[in-house]
mmCIF file of C-alpha atoms in Angstrom:
data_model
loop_
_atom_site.group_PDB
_atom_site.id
_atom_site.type_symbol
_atom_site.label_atom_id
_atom_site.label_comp_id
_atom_site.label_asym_id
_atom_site.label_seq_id
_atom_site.Cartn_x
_atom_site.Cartn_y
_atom_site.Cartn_z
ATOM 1 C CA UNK S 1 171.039 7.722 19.642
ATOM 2 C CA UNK S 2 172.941 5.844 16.675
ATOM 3 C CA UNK S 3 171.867 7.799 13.548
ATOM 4 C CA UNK S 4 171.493 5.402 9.917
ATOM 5 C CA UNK S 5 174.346 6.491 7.676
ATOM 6 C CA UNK S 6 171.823 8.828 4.959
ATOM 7 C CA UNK S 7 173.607 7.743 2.330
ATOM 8 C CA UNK S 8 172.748 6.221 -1.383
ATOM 9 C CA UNK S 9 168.782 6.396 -0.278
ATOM 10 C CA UNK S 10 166.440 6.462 -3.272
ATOM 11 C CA UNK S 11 164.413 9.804 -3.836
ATOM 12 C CA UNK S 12 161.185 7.240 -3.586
ATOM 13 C CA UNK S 13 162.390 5.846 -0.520
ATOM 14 C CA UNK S 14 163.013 9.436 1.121
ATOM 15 C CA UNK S 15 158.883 10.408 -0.322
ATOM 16 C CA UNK S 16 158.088 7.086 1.467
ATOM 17 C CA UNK S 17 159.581 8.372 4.378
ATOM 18 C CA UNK S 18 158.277 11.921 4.164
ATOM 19 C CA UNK S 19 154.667 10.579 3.544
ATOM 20 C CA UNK S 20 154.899 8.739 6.860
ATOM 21 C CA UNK S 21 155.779 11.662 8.880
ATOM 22 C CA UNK S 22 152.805 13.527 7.747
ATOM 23 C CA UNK S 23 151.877 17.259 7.013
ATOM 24 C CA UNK S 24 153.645 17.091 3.934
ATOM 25 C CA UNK S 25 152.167 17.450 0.014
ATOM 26 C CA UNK S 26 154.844 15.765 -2.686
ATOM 27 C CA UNK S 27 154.327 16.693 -6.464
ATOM 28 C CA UNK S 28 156.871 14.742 -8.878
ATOM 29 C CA UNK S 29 157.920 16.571 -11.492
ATOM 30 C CA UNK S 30 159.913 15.704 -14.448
ATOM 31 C CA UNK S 31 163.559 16.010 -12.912
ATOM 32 C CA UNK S 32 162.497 16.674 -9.391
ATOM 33 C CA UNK S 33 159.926 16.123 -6.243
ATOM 34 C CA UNK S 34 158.945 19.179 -5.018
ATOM 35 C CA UNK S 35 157.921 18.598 -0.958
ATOM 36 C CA UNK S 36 155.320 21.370 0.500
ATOM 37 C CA UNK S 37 154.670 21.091 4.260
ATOM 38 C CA UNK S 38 151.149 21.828 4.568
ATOM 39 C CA UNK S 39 150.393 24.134 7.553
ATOM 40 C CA UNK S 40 153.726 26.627 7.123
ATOM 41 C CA UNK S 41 153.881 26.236 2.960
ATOM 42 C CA UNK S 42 157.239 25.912 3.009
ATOM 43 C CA UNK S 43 158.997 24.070 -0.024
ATOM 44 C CA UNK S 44 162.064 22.011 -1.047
ATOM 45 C CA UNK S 45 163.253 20.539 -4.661
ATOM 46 C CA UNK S 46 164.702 16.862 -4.063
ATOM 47 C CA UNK S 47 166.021 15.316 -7.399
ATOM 48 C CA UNK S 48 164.398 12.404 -8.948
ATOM 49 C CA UNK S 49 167.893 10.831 -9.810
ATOM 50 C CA UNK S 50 169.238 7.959 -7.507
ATOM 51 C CA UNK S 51 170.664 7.879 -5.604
ATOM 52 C CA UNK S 52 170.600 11.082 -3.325
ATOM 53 C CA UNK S 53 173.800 11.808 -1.976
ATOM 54 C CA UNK S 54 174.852 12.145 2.159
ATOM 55 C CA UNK S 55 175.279 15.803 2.188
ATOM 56 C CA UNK S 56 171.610 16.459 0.351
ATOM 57 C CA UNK S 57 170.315 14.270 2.917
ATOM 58 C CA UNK S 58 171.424 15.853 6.005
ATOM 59 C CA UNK S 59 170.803 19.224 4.382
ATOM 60 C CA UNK S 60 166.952 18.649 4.225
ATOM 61 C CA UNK S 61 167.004 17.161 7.796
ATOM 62 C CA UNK S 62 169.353 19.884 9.266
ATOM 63 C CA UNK S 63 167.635 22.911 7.290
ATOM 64 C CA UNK S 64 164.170 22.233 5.979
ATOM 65 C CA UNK S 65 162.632 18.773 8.963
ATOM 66 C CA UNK S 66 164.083 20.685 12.298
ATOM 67 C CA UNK S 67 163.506 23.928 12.055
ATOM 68 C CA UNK S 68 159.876 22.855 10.776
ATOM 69 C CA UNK S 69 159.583 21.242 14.841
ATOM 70 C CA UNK S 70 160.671 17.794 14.103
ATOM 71 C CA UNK S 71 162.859 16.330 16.328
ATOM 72 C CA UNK S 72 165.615 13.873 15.570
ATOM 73 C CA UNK S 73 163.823 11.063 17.240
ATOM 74 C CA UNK S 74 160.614 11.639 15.131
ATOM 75 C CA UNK S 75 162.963 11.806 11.996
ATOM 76 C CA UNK S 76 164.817 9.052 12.024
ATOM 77 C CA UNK S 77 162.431 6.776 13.279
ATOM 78 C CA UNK S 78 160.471 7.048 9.332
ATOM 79 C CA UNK S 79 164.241 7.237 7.410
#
């Protein structure tokens, strides 16, 4: 599977994207989108500043989509 590059996405973009998948709750703050997946309450901060960088990026799909049971496929497929 080619994966898209993750890089310079928009944080509105990547809410978009997060919104498709489902099971998620997104409150904007001031300086940052907090992102609560609804059935295990967990939570990550994504900053509201464009545009995110690669390594943030794979970071929330390596540490906070996977281990949550989404698989590559299912990720990529809304990014």
């Amino acid at each position: 599977m080619e994966y898209p590059k993750l890089a310079n996405c928009s944080p509105k973009f990547t809410m978009k994207a997060l919104k498709k998948m489902g099971g998620f709750s997104v409150v904007a703050g001031t300086k940052h989108y907090k992102v609560k997946h609804n059935a295990t309450e967990k939570c990550v901060t994504i900053p509201r500043k464009a545009p995110l960088k690669r390594g943030l990026m794979w970071s929330l799909v390596k540490n906070f989509l996977i281990p949550l049971g989404y698989t590559e496929k299912m990720i990529f497929i809304h990014l």
